[in-house]
mmCIF file of C-alpha atoms in Angstrom:
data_model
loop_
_atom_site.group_PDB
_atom_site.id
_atom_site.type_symbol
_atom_site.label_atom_id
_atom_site.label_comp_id
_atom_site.label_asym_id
_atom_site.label_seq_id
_atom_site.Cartn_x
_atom_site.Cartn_y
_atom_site.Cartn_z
ATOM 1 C CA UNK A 1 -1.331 32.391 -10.103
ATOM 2 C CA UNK A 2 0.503 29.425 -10.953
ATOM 3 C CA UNK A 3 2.672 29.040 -8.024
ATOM 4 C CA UNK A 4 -0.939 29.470 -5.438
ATOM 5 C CA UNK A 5 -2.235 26.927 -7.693
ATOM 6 C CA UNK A 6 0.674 24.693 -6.948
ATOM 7 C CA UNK A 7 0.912 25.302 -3.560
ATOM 8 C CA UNK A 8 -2.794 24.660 -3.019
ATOM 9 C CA UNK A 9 -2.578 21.626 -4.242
ATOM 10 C CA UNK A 10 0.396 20.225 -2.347
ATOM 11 C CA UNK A 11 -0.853 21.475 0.511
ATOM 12 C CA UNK A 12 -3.551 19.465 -0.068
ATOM 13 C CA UNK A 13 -1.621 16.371 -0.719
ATOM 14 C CA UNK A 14 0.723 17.480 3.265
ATOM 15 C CA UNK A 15 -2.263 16.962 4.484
ATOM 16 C CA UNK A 16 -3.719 13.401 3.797
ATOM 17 C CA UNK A 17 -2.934 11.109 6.717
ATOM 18 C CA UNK A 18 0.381 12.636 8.017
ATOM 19 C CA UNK A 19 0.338 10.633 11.411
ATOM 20 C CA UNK A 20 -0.549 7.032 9.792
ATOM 21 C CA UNK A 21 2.580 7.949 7.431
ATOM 22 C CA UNK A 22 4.053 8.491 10.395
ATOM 23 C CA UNK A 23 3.071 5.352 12.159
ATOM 24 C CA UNK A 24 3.895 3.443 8.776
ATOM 25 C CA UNK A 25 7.836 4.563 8.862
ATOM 26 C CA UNK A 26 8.130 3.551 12.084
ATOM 27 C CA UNK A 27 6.340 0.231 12.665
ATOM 28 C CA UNK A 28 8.721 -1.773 11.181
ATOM 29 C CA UNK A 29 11.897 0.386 12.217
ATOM 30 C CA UNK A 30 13.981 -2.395 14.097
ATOM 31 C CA UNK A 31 14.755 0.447 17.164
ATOM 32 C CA UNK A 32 10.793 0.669 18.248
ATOM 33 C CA UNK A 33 8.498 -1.590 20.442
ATOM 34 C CA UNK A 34 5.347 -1.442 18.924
ATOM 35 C CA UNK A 35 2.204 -2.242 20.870
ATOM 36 C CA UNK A 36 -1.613 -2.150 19.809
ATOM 37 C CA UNK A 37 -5.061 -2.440 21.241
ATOM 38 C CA UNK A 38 -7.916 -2.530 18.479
ATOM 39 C CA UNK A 39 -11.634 -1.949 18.808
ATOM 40 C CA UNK A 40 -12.369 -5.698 19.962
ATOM 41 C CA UNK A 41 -10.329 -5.502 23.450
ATOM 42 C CA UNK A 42 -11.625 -2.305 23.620
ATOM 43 C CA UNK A 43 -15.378 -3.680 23.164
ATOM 44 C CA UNK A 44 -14.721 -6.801 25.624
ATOM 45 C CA UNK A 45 -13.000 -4.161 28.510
ATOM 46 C CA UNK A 46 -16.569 -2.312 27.640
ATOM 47 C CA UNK A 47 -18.259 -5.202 28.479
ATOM 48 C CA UNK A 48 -16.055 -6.088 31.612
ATOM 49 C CA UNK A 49 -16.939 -2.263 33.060
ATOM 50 C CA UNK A 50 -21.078 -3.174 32.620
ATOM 51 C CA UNK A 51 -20.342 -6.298 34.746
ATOM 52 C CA UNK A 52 -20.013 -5.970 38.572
ATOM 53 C CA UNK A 53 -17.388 -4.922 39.942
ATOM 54 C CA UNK A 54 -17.328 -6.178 43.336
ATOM 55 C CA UNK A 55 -14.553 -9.260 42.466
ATOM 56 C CA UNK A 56 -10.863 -8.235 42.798
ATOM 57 C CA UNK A 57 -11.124 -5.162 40.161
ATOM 58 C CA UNK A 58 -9.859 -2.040 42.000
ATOM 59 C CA UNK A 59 -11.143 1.361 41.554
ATOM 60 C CA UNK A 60 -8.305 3.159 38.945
ATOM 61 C CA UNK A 61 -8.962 -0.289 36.730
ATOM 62 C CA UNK A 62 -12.695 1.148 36.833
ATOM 63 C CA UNK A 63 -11.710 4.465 35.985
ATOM 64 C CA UNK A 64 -9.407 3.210 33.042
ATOM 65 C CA UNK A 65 -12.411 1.201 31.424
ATOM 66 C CA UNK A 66 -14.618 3.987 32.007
ATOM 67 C CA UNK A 67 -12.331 6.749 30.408
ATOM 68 C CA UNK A 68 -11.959 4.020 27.210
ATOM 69 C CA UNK A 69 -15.407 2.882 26.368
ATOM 70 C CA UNK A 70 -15.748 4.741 22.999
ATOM 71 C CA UNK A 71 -12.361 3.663 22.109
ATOM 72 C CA UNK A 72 -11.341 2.662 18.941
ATOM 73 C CA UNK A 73 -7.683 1.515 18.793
ATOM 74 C CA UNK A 74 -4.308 2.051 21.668
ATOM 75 C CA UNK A 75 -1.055 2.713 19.462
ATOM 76 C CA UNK A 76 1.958 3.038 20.928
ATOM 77 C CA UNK A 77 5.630 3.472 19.495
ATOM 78 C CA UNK A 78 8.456 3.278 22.383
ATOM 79 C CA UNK A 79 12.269 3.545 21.458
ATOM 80 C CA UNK A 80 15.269 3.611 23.561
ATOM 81 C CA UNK A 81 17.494 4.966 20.568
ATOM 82 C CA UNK A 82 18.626 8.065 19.983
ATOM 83 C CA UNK A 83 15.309 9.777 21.703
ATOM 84 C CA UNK A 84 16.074 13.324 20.866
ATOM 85 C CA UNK A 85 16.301 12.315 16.837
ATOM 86 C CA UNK A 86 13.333 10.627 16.771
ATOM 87 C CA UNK A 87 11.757 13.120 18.778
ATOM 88 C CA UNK A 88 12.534 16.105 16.736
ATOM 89 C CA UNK A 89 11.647 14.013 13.453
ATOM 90 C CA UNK A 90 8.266 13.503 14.729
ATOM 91 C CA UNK A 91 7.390 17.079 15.738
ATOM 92 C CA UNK A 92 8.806 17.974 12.124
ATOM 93 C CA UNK A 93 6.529 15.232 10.607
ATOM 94 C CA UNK A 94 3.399 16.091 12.207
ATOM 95 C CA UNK A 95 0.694 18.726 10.428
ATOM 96 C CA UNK A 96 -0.222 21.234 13.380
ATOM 97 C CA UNK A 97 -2.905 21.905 10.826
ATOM 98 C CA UNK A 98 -4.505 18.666 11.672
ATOM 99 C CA UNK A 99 -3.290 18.093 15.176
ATOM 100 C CA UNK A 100 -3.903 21.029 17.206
ATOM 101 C CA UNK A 101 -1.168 21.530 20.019
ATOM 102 C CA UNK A 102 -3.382 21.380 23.297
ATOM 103 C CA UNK A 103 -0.619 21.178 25.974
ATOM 104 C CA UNK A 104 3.296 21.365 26.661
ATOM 105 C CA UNK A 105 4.933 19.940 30.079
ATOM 106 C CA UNK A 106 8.302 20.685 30.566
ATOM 107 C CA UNK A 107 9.918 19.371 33.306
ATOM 108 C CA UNK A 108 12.961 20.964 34.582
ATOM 109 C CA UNK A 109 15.655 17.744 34.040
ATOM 110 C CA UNK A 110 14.657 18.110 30.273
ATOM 111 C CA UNK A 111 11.094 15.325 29.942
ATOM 112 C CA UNK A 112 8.777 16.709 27.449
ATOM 113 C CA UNK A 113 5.577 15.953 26.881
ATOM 114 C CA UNK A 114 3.300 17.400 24.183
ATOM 115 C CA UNK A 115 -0.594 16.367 24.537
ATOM 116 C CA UNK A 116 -1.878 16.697 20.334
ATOM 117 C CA UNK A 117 -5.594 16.249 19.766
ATOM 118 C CA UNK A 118 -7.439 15.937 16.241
ATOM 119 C CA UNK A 119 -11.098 17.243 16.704
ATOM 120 C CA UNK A 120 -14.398 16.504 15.098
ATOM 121 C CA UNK A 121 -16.251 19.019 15.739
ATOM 122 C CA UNK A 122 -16.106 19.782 19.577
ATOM 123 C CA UNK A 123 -15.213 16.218 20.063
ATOM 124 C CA UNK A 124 -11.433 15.126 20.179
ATOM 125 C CA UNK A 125 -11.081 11.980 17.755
ATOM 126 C CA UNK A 126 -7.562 10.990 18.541
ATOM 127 C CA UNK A 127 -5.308 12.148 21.220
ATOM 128 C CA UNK A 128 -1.682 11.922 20.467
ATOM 129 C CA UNK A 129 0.840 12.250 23.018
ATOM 130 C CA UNK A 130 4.377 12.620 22.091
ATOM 131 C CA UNK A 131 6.978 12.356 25.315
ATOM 132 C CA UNK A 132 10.763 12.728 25.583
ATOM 133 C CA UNK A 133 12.893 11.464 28.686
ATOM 134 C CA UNK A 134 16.644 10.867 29.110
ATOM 135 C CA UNK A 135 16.441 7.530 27.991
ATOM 136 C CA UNK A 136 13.266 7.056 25.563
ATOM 137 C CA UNK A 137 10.868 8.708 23.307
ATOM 138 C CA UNK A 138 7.166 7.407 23.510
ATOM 139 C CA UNK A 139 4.527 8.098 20.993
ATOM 140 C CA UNK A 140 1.153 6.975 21.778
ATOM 141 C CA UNK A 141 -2.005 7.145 19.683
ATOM 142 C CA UNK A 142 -5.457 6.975 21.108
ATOM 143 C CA UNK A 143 -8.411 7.021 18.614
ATOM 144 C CA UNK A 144 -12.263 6.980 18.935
ATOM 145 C CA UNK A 145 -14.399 9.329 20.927
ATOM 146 C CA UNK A 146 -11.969 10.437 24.120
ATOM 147 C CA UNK A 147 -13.324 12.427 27.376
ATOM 148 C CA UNK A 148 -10.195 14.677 28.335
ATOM 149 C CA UNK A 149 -11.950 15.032 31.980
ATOM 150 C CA UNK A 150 -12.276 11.094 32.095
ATOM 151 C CA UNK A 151 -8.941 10.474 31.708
ATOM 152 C CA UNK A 152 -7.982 12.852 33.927
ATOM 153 C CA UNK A 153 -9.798 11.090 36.870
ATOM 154 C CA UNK A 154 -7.777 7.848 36.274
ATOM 155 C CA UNK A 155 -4.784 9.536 38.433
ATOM 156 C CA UNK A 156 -6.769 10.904 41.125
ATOM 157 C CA UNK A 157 -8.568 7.269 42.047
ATOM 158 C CA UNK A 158 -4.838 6.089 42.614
ATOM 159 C CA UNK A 159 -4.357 9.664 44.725
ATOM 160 C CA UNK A 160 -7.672 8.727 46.888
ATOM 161 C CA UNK B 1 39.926 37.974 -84.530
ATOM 162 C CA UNK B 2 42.069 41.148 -84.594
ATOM 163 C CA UNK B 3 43.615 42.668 -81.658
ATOM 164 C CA UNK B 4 41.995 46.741 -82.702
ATOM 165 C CA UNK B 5 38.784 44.760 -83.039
ATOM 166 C CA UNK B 6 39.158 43.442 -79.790
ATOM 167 C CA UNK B 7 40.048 46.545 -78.177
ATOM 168 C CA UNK B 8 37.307 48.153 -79.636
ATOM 169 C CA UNK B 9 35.186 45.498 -77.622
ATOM 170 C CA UNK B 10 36.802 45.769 -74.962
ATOM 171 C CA UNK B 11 36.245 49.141 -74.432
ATOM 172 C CA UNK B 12 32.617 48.764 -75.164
ATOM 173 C CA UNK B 13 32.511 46.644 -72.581
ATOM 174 C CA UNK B 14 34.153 48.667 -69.704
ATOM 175 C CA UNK B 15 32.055 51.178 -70.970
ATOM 176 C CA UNK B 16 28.454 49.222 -70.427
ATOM 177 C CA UNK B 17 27.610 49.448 -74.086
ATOM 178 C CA UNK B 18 28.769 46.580 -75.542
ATOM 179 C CA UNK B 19 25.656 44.590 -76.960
ATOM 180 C CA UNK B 20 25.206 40.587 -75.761
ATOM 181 C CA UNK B 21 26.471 39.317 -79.219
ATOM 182 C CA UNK B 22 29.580 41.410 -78.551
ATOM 183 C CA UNK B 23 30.354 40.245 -74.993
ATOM 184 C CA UNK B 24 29.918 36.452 -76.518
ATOM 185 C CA UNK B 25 32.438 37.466 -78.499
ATOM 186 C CA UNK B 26 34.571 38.298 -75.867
ATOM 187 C CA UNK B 27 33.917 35.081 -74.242
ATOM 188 C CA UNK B 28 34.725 33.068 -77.290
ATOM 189 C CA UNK B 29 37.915 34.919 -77.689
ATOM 190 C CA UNK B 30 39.066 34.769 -74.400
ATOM 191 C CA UNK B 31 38.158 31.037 -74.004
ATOM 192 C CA UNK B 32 39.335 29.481 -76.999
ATOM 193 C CA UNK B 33 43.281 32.019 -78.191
ATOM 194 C CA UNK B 34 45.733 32.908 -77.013
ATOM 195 C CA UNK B 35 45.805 36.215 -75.172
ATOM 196 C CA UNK B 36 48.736 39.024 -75.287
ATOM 197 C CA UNK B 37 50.245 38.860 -71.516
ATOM 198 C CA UNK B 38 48.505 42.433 -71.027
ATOM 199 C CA UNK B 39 44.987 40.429 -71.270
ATOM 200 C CA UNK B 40 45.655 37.950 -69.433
ATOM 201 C CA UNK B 41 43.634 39.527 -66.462
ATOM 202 C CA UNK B 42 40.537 39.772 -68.410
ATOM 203 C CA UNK B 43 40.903 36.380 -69.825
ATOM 204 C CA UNK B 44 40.031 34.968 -65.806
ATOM 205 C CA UNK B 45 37.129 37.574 -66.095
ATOM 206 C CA UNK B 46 35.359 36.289 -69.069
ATOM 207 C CA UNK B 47 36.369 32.503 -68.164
ATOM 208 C CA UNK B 48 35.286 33.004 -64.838
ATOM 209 C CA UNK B 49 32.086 34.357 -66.392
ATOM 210 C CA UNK B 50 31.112 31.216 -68.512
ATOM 211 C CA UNK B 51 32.341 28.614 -65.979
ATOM 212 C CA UNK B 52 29.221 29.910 -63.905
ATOM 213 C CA UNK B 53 27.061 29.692 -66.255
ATOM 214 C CA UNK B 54 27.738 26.005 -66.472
ATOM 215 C CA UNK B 55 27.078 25.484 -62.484
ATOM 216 C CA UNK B 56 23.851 23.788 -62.143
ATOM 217 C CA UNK B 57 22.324 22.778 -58.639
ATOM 218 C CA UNK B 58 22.543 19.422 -57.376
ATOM 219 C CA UNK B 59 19.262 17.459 -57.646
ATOM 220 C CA UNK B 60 17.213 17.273 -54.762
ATOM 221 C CA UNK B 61 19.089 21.140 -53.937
ATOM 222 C CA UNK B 62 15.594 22.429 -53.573
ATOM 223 C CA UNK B 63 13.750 19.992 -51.527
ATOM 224 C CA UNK B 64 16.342 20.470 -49.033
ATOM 225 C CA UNK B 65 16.095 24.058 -48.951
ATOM 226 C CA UNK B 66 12.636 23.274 -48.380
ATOM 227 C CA UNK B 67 12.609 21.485 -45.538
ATOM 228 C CA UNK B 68 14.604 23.511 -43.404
ATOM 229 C CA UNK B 69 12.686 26.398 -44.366
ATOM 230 C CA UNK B 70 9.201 24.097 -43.153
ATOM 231 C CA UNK B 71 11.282 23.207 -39.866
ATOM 232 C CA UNK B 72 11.804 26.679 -39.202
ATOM 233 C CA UNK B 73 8.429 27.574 -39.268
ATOM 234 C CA UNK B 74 6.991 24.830 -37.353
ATOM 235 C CA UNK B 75 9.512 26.106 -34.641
ATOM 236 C CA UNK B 76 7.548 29.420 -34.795
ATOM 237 C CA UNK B 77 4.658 28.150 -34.668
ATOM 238 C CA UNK B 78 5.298 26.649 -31.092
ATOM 239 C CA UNK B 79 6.586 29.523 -30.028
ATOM 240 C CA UNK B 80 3.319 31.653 -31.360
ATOM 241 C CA UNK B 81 0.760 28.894 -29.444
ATOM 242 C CA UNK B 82 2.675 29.965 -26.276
ATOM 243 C CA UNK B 83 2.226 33.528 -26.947
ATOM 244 C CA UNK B 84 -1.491 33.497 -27.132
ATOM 245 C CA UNK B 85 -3.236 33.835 -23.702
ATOM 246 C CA UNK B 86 -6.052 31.325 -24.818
ATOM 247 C CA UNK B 87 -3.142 28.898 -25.404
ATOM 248 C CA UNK B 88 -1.436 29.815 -21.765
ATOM 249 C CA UNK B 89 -4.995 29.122 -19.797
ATOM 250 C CA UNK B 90 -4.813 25.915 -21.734
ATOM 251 C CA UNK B 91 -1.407 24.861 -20.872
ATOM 252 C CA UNK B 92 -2.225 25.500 -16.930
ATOM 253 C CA UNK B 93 -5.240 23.864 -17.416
ATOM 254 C CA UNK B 94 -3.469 20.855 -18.867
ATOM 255 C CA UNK B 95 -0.652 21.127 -15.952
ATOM 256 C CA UNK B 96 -3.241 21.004 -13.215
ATOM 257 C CA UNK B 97 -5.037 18.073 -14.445
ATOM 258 C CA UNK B 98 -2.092 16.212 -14.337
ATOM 259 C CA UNK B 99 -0.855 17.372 -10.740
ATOM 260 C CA UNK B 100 -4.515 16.938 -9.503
ATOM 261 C CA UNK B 101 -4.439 13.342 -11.314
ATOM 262 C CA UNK B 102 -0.938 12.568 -9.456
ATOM 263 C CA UNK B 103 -2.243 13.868 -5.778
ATOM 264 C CA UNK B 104 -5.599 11.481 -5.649
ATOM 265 C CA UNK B 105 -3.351 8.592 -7.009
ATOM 266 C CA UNK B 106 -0.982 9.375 -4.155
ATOM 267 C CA UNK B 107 -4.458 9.796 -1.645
ATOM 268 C CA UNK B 108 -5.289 6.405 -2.578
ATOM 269 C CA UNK B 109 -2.007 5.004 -1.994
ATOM 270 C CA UNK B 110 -2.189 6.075 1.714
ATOM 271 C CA UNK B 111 -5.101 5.349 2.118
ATOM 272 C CA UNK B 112 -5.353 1.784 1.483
ATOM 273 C CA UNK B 113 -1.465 1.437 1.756
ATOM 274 C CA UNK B 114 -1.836 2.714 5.721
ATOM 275 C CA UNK B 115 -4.659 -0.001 6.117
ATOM 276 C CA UNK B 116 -3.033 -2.662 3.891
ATOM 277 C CA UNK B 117 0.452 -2.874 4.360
ATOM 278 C CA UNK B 118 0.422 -2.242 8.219
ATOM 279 C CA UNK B 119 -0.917 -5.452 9.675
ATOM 280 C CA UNK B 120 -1.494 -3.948 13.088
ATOM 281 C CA UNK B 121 -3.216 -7.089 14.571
ATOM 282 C CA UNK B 122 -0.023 -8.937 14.842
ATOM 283 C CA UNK B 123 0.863 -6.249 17.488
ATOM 284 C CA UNK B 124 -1.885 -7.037 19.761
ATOM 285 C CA UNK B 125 -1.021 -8.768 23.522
ATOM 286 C CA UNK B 126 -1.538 -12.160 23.473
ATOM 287 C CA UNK B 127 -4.078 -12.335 26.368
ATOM 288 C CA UNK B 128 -6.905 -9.928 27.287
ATOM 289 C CA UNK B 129 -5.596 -8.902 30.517
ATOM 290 C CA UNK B 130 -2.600 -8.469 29.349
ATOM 291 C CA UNK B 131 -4.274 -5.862 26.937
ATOM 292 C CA UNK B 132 -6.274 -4.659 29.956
ATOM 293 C CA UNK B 133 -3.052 -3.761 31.938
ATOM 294 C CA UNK B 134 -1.141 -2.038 28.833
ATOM 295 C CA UNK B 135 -4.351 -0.060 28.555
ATOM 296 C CA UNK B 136 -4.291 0.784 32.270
ATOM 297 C CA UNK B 137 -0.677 1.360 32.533
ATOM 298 C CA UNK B 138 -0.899 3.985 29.218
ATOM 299 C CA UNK B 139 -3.533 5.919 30.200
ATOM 300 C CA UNK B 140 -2.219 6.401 33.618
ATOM 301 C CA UNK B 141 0.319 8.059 31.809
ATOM 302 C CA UNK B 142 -2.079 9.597 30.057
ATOM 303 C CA UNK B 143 -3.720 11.077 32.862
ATOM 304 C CA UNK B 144 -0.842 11.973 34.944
ATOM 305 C CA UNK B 145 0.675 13.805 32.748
ATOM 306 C CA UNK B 146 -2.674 15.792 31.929
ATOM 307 C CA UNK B 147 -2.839 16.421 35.512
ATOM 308 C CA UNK B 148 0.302 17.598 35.801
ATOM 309 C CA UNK B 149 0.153 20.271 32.858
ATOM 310 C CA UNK B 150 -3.488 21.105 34.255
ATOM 311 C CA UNK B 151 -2.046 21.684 37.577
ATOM 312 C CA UNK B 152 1.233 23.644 36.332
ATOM 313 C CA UNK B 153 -1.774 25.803 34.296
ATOM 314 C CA UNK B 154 -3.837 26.515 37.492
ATOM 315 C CA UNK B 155 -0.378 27.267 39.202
ATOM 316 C CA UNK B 156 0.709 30.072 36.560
ATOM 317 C CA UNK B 157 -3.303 31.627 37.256
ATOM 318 C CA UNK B 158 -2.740 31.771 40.840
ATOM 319 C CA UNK B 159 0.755 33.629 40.146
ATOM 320 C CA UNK B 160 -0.588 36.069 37.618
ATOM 321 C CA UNK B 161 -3.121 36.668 40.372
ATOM 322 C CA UNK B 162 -1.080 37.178 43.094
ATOM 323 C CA UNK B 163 1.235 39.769 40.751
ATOM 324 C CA UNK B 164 -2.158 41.760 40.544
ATOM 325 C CA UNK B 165 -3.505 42.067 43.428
ATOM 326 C CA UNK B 166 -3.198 45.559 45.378
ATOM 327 C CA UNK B 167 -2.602 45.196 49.192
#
């Protein structure tokens, strides 16, 4: 009874905040580019999408704004260092409790890129997208409320 | 004192009915004359005898005693709290309170530490376009690589498909 007790309780304590700990290690880690966009840019590119559009704005620009209007804050984490440590640390780091795994692509010359998405209800909350190459590792945060179809249509306006 | 009369006593004694003024007598005897060399053995006997009577205890003997005996017991006492299941609930109860106490300390520390200690402004572009074209630039990434999964997914369908069809 003991031991449940104890492992209810630091199961508890895994689960507070595991990808702002995350986040936190790395910010100041000397090997990573860090690069954010908080809810004020995200309010002004808001209020550049109700403007018109007919000056030199193109269409996937539209898209972008579109697919970002309830968006809170852009993190993203870039290093060029050992990729494949970082990589694996992260994966180990974050709680699949909290971040549900919604998509794998595997490419054949060894990119990976894992799609993570923390829900509120039927509504994703953050999308976090963790991406291995040859040469980096990428880890990119995207909070408020996020349309999975809306992004999607970004590519195809640069397809049209 | 003569030697038949101290035979006689002697005897008594070996016996067990020698009375306690006649063994004092053999203590006297043997204590304060000369013996014959075959009494010399009993001689240590009833020395012996009144030499421990003279022991006393050092002062403060008992106390001591006394407090190890105490020590003891409060030792088994512990050990009789633990063995009560009253006493057991109590000890969890006690241990969970203080991990409970630890984990929303350690809450509290990420929660304001995450918002506090990262100063994530100073990691914002300079200019607003240039936060308009980081934004564009990640979530075309974004998007093309959700397209690319979705269309590997909608791939695999058509192939599971095609294995079950029946010409």
């Amino acid at each position: 009874m003991v031991l449940l007790l104890l492992g209810a309780v630091s199961g508890l304590s895994a689960q507070a905040n595991a990808i702002d700990k995350y986040f936190k290690q790395y910010v100041d880690d000397e090997n990573f580019s860090v690069v954010y966009i908080g809810p004020t840019l995200f309010k002004w590119m808001k209020k550049l999408g109700q403007e018109d559009s007919s000056d030199d704005r193109d269409s996937e620009t539209d898209a972008v704004i579109k697919a970002v209007e309830d968006a809170q804050g852009l993190r993203i984490l870039t290093t060029d260092e050992n990729p494949r440590r970082y990589y694996d640390e992260a994966k180990a780091k974050i709680n699949t409790k909290e971040y549900e795994l919604l998509m794998t692509v595997r490419s054949k010359n060894g990119d990976n890129v894992e799609f993570l998405g923390k829900h509120n209800g039927d509504a994703i909350e953050e999308l976090l997208l963790m991406s291995i190459g040859k040469e980096n590792f990428v880890l990119l945060s995207l909070v408020g409320l996020l349309d999975l179809e809306k992004i999607s249509k970004i590519a195809d306006e640069i397809e049209e | 004192m003569a030697y038949e009369n101290i035979q006689t006593l002697l005897d008594k004694y070996f016996e067990g009915s020698s009375s306690l003024a006649e063994e004092k007598q053999l203590k006297k005897y043997f204590q304060e004359e000369e013996v014959p060399p075959e009494w010399e053995a009993y001689k240590v006997l009833f020395v012996w005898q009144v030499e421990e009577q003279d022991l006393n205890l050092p002062t403060g003997f008992e106390n001591k005693i006394l407090g190890q005996i105490e020590a003891q017991q409060q030792v088994g006492f512990v050990r009789r709290f633990l063995r009560h299941p009253l006493s057991r609930a109590a000890a969890i109860i006690f241990l969970m309170t203080g991990m409970w106490w630890a984990y929303q300390t350690d809450s509290q520390q990420i929660e304001t530490g995450v918002t506090a200690e990262i100063n994530w402004d100073q990691y914002q572009p300079k200019t607003k376009e240039e936060a308009l074209t980081i934004t564009r630039n990640a979530m075309l990434m974004l998007s093309k690589e959700l397209n690319k999964g979705t269309a590997r997914v909608a791939k695999e369908v058509v192939k599971v498909r095609q294995l079950g069809r029946v010409d």
